[in-house]
Short mmCIF file of C-alpha atoms in Angstrom, two decimals:
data_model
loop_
_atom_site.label_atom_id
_atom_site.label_comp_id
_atom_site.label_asym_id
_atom_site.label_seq_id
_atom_site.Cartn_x
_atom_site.Cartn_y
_atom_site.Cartn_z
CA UNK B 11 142.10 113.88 113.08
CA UNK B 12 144.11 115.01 110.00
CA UNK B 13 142.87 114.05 106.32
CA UNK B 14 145.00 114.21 103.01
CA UNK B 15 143.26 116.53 101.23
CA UNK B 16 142.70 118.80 98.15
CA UNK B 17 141.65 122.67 98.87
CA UNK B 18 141.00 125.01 95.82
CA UNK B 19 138.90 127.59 94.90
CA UNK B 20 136.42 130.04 96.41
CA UNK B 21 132.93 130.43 96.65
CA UNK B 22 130.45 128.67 98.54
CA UNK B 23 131.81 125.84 100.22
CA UNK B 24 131.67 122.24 98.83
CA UNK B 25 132.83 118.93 100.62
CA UNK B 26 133.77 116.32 98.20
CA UNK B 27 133.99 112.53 99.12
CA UNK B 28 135.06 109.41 97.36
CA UNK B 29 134.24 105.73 97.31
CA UNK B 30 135.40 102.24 98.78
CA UNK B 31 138.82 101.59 97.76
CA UNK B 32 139.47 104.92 96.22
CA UNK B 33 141.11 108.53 96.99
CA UNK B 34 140.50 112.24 96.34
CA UNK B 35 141.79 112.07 93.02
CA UNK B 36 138.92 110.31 91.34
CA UNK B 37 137.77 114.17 91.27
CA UNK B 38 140.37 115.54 89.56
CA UNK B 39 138.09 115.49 85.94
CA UNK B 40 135.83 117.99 87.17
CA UNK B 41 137.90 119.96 90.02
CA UNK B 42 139.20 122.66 87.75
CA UNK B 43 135.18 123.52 86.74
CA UNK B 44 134.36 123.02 90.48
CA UNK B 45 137.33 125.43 92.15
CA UNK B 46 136.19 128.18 89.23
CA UNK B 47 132.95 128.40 91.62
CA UNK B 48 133.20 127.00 95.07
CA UNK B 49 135.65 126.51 97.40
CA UNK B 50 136.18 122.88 97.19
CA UNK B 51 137.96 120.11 99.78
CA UNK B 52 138.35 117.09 98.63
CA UNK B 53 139.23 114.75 101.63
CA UNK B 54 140.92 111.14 101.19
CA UNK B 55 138.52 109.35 104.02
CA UNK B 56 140.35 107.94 106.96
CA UNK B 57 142.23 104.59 106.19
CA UNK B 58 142.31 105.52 102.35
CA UNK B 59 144.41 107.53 100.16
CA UNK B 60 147.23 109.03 102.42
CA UNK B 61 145.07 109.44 105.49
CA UNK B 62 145.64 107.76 108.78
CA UNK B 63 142.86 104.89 109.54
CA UNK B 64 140.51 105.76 112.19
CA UNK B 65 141.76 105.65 115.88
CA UNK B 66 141.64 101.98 117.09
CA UNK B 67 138.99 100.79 118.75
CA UNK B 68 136.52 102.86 116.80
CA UNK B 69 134.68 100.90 113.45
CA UNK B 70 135.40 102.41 110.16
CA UNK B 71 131.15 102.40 110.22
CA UNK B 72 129.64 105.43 107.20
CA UNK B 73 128.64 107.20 110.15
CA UNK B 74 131.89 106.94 112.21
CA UNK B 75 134.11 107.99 108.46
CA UNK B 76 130.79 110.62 108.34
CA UNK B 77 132.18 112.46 111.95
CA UNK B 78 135.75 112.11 111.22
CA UNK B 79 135.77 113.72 107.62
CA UNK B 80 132.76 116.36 108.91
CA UNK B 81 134.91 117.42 111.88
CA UNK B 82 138.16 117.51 109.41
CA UNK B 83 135.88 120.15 107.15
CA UNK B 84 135.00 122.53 109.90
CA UNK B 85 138.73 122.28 111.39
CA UNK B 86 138.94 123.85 107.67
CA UNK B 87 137.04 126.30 108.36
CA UNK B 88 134.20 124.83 105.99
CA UNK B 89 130.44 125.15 108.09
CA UNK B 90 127.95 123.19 106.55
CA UNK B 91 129.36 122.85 102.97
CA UNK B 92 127.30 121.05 100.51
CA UNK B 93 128.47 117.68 100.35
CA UNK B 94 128.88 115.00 97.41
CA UNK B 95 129.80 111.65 97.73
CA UNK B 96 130.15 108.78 94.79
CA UNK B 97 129.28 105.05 96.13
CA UNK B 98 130.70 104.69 100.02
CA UNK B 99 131.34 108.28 99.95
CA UNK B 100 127.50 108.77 98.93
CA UNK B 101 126.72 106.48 102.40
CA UNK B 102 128.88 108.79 104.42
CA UNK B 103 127.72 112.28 102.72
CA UNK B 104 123.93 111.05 103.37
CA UNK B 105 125.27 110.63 107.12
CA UNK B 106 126.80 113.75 107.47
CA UNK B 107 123.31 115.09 106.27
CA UNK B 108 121.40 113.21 108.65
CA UNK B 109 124.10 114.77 111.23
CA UNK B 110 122.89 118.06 110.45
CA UNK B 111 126.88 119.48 109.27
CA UNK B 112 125.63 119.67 105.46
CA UNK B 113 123.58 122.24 103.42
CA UNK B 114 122.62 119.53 100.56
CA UNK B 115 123.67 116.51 99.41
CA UNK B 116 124.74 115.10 96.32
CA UNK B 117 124.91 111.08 96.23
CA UNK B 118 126.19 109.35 93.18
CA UNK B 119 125.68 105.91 93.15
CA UNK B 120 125.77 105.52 96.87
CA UNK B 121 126.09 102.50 98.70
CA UNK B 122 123.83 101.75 101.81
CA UNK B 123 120.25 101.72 100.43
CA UNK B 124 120.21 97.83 99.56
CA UNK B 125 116.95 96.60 101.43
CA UNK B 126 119.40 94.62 103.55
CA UNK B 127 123.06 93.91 104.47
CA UNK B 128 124.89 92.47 101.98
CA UNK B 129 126.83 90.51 104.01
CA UNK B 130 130.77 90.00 103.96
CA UNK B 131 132.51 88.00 100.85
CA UNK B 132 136.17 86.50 100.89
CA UNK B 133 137.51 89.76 99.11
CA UNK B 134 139.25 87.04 96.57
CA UNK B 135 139.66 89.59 93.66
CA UNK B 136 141.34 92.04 95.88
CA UNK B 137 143.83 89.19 97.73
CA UNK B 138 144.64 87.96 94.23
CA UNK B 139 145.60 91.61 93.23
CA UNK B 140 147.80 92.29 95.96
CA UNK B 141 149.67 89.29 95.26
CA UNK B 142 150.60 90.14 91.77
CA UNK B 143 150.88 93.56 92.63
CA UNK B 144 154.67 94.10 91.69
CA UNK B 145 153.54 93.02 88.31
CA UNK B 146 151.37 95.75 87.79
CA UNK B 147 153.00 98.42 86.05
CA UNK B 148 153.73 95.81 83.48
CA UNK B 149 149.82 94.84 83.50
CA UNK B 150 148.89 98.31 83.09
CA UNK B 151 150.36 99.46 80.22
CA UNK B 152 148.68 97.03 77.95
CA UNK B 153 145.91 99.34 77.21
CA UNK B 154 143.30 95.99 76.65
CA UNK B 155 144.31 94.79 80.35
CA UNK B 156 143.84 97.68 82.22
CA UNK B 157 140.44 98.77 80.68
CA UNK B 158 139.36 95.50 81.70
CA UNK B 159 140.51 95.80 85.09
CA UNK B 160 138.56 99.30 85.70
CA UNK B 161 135.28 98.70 83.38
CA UNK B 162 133.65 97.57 86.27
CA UNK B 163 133.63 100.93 87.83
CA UNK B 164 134.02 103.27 84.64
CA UNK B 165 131.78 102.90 81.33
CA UNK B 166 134.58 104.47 79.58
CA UNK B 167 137.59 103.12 81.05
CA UNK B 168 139.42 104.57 77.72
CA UNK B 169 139.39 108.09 78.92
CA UNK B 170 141.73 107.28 81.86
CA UNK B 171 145.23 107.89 81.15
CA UNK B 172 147.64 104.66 82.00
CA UNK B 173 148.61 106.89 84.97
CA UNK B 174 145.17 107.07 86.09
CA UNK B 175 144.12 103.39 85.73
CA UNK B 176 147.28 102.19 87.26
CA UNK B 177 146.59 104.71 90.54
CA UNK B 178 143.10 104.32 91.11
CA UNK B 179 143.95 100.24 91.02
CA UNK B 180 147.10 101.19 93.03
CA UNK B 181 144.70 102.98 95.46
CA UNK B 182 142.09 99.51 95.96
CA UNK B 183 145.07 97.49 96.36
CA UNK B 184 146.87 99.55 98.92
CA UNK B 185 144.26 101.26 101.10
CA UNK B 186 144.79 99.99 104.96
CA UNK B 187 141.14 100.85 105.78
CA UNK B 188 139.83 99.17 103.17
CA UNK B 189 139.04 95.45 104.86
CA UNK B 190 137.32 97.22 107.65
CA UNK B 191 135.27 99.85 105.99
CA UNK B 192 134.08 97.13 103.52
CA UNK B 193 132.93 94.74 106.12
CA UNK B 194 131.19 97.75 107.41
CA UNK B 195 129.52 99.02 104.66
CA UNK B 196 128.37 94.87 103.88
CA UNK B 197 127.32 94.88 107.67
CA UNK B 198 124.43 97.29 107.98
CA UNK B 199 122.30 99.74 105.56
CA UNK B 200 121.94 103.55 105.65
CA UNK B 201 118.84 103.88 108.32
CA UNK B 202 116.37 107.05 109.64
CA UNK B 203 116.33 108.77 105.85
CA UNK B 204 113.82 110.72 107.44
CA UNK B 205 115.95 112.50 109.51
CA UNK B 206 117.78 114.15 106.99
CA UNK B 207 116.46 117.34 107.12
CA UNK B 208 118.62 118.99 104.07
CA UNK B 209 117.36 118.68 100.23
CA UNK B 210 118.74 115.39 98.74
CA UNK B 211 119.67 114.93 95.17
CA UNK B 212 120.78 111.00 94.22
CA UNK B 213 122.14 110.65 90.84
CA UNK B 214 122.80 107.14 89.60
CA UNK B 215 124.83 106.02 86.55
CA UNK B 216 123.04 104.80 83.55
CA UNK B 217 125.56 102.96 82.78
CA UNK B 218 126.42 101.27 86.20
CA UNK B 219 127.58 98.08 86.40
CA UNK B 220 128.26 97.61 90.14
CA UNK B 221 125.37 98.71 91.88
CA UNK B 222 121.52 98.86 90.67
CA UNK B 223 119.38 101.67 92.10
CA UNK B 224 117.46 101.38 95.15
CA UNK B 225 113.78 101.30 95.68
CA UNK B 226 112.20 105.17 96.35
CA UNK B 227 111.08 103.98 100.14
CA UNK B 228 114.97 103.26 100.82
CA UNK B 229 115.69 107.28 99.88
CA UNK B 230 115.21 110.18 101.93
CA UNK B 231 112.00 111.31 101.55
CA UNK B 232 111.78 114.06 99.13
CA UNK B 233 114.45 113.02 97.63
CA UNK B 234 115.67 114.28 93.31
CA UNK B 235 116.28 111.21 91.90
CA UNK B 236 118.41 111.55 88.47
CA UNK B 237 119.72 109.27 86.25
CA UNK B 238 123.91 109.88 84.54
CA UNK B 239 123.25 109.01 81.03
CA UNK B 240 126.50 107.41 79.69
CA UNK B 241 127.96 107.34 83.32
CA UNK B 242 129.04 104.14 85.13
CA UNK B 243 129.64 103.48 88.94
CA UNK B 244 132.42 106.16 89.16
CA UNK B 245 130.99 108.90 86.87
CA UNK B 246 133.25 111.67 87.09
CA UNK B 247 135.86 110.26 84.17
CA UNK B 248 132.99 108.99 82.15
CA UNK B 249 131.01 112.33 82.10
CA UNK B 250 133.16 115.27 84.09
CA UNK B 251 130.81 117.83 82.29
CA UNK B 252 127.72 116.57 83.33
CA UNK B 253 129.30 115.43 86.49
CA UNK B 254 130.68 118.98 87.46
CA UNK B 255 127.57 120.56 85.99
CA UNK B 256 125.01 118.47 88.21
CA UNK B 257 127.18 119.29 91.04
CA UNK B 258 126.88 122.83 90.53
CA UNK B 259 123.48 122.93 90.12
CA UNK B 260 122.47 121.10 93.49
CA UNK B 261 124.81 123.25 95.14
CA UNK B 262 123.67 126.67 93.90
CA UNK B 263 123.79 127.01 90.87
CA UNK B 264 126.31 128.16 88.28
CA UNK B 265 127.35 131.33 86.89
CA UNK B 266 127.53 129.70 83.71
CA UNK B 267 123.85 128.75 83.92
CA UNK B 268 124.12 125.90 81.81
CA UNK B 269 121.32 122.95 81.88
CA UNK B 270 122.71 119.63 83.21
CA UNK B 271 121.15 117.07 80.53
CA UNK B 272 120.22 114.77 83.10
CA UNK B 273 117.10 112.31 83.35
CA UNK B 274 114.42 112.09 85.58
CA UNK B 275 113.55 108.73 86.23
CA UNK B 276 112.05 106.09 88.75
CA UNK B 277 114.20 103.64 90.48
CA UNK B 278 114.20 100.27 89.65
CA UNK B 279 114.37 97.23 92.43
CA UNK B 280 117.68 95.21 91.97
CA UNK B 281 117.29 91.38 93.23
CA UNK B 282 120.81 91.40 95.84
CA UNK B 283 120.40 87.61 95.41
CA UNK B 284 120.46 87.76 91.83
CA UNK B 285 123.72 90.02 91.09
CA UNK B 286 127.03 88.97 92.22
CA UNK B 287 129.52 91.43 90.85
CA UNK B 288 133.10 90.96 89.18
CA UNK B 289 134.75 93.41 91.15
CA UNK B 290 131.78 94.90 92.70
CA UNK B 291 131.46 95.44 96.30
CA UNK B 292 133.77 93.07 97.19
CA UNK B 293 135.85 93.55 94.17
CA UNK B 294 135.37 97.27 93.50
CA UNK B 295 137.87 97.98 91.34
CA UNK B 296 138.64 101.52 92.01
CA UNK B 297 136.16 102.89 94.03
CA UNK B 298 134.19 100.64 96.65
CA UNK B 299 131.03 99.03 95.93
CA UNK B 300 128.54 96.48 97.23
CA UNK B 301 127.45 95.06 94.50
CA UNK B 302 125.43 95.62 91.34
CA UNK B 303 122.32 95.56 93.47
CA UNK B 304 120.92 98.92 94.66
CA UNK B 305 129.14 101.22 93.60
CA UNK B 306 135.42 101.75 92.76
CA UNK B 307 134.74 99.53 95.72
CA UNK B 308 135.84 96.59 94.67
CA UNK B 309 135.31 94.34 97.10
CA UNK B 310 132.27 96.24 98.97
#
């Protein structure tokens, strides 16, 4: 199947993949650095964005969005690309791994490595939104409001432009896949680590308010495991330089050859029955999410 995409740049390939509720642009902060190195596609997953939902009778499941957006890549001509995924994108990119059609991954934040299914919510947040939605362009340009709205997913919802905010809400509120790719993601976890036979890099936000980090028995083994400092669930408008420089890194290197002031760390076990997040993976504001328990997703 077709994808909306973004294609720039040359250089090694790179596969670039976003989060519940959210589209290819929540990597326009660091695409510019990206392109100046790799050849980069950045894919709207099916049912998102301005791509076509998945053909019916087949589940918006990470591994099902995993084939379609891997088979769109090599269509493109991209074999194997390193891939990087924020949140449900980070589910999918760890399936694509496990599929053997990546060279490396890069997960920020990704969803699917709770201990167990989260289990499906009544998406109120998201019902609510879509309700009021003709109001929003009115909602969004009181700078307080839409900060609000998006601190969820961003630790520093004041670097978004009002053109940002209002698209990446735009994008939770509008996405037809959305319902079904959330009950998805809520209905299962990422399984078989072990068979992802490609080097693994996971990367979580210091900063994240949506989703906690996961246990190191629920990672790949061998698995980098890096914490954002001053990044939240969505990292890449919080911290595009250390975003775009990590990326680099696990995918090569850069010929810049600058260090990415990241921090080693050990993850630390989230309670799911003790988190219930505004916004979070039911609510995901602009991204997708689960919820601040080991993502915007809103309403993961």
């Amino acid at each position: 199947m077709e994808l909306n995409h973004v294609r720039r740049g040359s250089g090694e390939p790179l596969l670039l993949i976003h989060g519940l509720g959210a589209t290819a642009t929540m990597w326009a902060p660091v695409l510019d650095r990206l392109a100046a190195e790799r050849d980069v596609l950045a894919v709207d997953m099916p049912g998102f964005g301005r791509s076509p939902e998945l053909p019916a009778g087949r589940r918006a499941t990470p591994a099902n969005l995993a084939r379609a957006v891997a088979d769109f890549a090599a269509s493109q001509g991209l074999e194997r690309p390193h891939v990087v995924g924020n949140s449900l994108g980070g589910w999918v990119a760890l399936e694509i791994g496990k599929a053997g059609d990546a060279s490396g991954v890069l997960a920020l934040s990704p969803a699917g490595l709770f201990k167990r299914p989260l289990g499906d919510r009544p998406g109120t947040a998201r019902k609510v939104g879509q309700t009021l939605r003709p109001l929003l362009p009115a909602v969004m340009s009181v700078k307080p409001m839409r900060e609000a709205l998006i601190r969820t997913s961003l630790n520093r919802p004041d670097r978004l432009t009002k053109e940002e905010a209002t698209d990446l809400i735009a994008a939770w509120l509008d996405s037809p896949g959305y319902a079904a790719a959330n009950h998805e993601m809520r209905s299962a976890v990422f399984e078989h680590g072990e068979l992802v036979g490609v080097p693994v890099t996971i990367a979580w936000g210091e900063a994240d308010r949506l989703l906690g980090p996961p246990e190191p028995s629920r990672m790949p083994p061998g698995t980098d495991y890096l914490t954002l400092p001053g990044a939240g669930h969505v990292p890449t408008w919080d911290e595009p330089e250390l975003v775009a420089g990590l990326i680099l890194r696990t995918s090569g290197g850069s010929k810049a050859d600058e260090p990415v002031e990241t921090t080693e760390s050990e993850p630390v076990e989230v309670d799911l029955e003790a988190h219930d997040t505004v916004g979070g993976a039911e609510n995901d504001v602009p991204g997708e999410a689960p919820e601040r328990v080991a993502s915007p997703d809103r309403d993961a």
